[in-house]
GROMACS .gro file of C-alpha atoms in nm:
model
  179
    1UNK     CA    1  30.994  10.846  18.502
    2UNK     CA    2  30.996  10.610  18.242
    3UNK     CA    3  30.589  10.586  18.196
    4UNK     CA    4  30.572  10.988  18.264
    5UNK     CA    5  30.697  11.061  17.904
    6UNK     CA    6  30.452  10.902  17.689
    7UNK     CA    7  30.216  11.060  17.891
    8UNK     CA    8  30.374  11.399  17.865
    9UNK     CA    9  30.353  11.320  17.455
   10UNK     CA   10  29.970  11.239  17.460
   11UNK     CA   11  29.886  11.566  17.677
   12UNK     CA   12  30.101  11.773  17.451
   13UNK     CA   13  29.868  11.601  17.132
   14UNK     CA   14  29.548  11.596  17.295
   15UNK     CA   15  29.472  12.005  17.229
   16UNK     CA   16  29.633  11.924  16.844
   17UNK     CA   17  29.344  11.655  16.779
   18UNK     CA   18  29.068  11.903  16.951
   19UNK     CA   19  29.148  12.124  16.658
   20UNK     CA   20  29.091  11.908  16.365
   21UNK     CA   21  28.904  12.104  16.111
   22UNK     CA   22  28.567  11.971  16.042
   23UNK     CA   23  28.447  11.860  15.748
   24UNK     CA   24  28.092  12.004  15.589
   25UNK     CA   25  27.830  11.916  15.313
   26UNK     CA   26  27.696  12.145  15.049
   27UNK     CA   27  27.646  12.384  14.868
   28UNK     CA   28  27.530  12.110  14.591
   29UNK     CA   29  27.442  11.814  14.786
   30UNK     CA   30  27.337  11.881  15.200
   31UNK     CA   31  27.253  11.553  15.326
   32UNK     CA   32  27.572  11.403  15.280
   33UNK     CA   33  27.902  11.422  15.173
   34UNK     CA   34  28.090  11.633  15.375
   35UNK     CA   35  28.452  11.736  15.318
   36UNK     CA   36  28.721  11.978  15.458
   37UNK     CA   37  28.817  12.303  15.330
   38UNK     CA   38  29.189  12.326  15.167
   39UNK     CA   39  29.221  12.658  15.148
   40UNK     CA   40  29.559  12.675  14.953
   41UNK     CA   41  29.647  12.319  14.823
   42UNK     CA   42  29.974  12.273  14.599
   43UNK     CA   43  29.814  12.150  14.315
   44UNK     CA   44  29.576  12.377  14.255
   45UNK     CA   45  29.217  12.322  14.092
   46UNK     CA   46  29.132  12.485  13.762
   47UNK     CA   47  28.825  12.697  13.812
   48UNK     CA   48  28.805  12.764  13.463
   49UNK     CA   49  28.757  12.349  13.352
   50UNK     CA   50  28.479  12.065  13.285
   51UNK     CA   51  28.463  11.858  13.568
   52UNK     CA   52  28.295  11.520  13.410
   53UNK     CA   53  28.332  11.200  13.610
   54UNK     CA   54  28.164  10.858  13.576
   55UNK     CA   55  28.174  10.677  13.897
   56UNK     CA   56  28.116  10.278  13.931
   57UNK     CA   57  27.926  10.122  14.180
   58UNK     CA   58  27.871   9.767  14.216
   59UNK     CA   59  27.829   9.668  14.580
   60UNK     CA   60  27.518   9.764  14.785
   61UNK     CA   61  27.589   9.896  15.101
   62UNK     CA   62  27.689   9.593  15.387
   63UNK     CA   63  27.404   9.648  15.585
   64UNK     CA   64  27.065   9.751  15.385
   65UNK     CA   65  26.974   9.991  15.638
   66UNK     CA   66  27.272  10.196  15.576
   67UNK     CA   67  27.352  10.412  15.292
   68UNK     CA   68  27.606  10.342  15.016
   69UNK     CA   69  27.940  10.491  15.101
   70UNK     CA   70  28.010  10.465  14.719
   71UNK     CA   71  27.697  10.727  14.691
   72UNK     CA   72  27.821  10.911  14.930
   73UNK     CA   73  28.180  10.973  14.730
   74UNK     CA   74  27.955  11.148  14.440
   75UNK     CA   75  27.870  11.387  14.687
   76UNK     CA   76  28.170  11.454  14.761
   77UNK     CA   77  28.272  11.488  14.462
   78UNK     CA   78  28.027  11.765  14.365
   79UNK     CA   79  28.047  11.902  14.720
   80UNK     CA   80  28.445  11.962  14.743
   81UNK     CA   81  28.461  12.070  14.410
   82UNK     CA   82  28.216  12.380  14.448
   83UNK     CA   83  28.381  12.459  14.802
   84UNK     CA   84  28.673  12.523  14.631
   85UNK     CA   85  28.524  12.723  14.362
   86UNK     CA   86  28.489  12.532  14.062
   87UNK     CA   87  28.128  12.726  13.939
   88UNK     CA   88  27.852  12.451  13.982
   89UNK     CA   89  27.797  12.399  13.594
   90UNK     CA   90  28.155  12.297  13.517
   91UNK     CA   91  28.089  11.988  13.770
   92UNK     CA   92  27.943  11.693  13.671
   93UNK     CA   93  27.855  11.336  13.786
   94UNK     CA   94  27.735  11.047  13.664
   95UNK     CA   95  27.672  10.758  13.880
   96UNK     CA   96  27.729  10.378  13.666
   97UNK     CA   97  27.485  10.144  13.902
   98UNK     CA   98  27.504   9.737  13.884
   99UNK     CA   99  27.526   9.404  14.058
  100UNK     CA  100  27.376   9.396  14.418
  101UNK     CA  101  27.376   9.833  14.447
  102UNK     CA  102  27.099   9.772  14.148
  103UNK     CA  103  26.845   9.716  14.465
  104UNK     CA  104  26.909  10.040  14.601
  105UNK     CA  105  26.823  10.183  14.294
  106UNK     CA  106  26.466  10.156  14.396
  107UNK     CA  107  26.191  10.349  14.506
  108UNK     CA  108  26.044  10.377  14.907
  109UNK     CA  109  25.834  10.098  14.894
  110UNK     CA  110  25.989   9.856  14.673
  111UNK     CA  111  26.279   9.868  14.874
  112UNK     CA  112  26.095   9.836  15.167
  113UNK     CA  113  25.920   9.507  15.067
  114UNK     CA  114  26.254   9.342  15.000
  115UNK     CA  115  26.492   9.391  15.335
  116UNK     CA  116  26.206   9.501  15.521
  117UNK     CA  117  26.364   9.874  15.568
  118UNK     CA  118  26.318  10.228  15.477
  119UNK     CA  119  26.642  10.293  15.162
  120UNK     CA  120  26.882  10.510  15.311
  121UNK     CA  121  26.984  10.635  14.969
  122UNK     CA  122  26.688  10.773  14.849
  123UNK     CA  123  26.742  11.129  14.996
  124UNK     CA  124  27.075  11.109  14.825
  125UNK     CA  125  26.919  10.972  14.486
  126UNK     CA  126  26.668  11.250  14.502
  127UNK     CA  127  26.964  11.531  14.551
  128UNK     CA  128  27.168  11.366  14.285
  129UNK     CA  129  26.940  11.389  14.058
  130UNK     CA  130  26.826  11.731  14.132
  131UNK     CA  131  27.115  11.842  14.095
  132UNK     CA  132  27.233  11.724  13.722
  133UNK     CA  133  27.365  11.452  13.845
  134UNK     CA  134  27.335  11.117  13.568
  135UNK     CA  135  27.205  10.772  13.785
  136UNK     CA  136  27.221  10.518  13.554
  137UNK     CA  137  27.111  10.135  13.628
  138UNK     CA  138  27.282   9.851  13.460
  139UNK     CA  139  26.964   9.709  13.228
  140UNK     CA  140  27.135   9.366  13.225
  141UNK     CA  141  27.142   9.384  13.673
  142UNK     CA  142  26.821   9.423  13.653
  143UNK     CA  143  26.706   9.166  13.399
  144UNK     CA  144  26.953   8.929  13.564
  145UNK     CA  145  26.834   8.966  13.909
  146UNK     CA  146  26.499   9.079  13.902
  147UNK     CA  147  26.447   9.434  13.978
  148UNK     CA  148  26.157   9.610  13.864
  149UNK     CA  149  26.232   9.825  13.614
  150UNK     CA  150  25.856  10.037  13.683
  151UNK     CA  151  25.981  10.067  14.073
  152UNK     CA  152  26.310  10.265  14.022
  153UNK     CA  153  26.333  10.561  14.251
  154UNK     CA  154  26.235  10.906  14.047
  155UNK     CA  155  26.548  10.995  13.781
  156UNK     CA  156  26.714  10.669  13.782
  157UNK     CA  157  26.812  10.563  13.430
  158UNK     CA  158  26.757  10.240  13.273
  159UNK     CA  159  27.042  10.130  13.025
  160UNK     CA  160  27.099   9.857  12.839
  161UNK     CA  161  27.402   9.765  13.012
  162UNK     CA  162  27.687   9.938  13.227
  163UNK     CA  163  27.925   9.880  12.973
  164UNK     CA  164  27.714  10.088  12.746
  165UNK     CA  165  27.625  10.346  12.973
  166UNK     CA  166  28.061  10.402  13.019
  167UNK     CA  167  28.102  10.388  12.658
  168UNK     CA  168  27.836  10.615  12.550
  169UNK     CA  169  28.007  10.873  12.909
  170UNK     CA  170  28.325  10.820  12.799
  171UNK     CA  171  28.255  10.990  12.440
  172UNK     CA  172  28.031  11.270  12.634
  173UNK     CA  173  28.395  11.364  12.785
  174UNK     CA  174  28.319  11.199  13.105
  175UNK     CA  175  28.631  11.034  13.270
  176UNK     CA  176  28.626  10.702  13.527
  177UNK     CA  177  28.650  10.757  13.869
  178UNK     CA  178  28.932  10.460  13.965
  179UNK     CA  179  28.741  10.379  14.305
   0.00000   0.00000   0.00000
């Protein structure tokens, strides 16, 4: 009888987890980026405000055939935002790229040559871009570590240094994403 009750437990919690809401992409960015619906939150979300965040990344993805999860937090930015009616032109992102995520900064087949793979953040880049979306490489990674300037994917932005490209954000109203 002993062994019967945490059994009980899990069968009374297995139709709970089967109804987990499920998260979705869009309407800005549709590749990625998926998040769930709050429909009524406690602290609510100002439709009628400037969203303007600067997000830092700094660490390519583990595995270079896999995209950057810190990419993937823009769009979800952008995405959750608009789902819960913020109008599109009152969000904005800008994306602060440098140390080892400068190499996924570049194009198809520069990226290619290097690990040998297709980048799995170029669909993202593109969308990013396309939608308004600032994606800003660290001049001073790319000096220090090589990386062709002439071989950055479409809309990638050269700077002369992350710290400049925060600076110059900051005073355009953006704020600093913490992670």
């Amino acid at each position: 009888m002993r062994h019967l009750s945490p059994l009980i437990a899990l069968a009374l919690l297995a139709p709970a987890a089967g109804a987990q809401q499920r998260s979705q992409s869009g309407p800005i960015i549709h590749s990625t980026g998926a998040v769930y619906a709050l429909p009524s939150p406690d602290f609510e979300t100002a439709r009628d405000q400037e969203y303007k965040v600067a997000f830092e990344i700094g660490s390519a993805s583990p595995s270079p055939d896999r995209l950057n999860v810190s990419l993937n937090t823009v769009a979800r930015y952008l995405n959750m935002h608009a789902q819960a009616g913020v109008p599109t032109d009152q969000i904005h992102a800008a994306v602060v790229v440098h140390g080892t995520a400068g190499w996924e900064m570049l194009d198809d087949d520069a990226y290619r040559e290097r690990p040998g793979v297709e980048n799995p953040n170029s669909e993202l880049i593109r969308e990013l871009v396309a939608s308004g979306a600032q994606v800003i490489l660290c001049g001073q990674t790319a000096a220090g570590r090589g990386i062709p300037t002439d071989r950055l994917a479409d809309g990638v932005q050269l700077s002369l240094s992350a710290m400049t490209a925060f600076l110059v954000l900051q005073e355009e109203g953006y704020r600093v994403n913490p992670w």
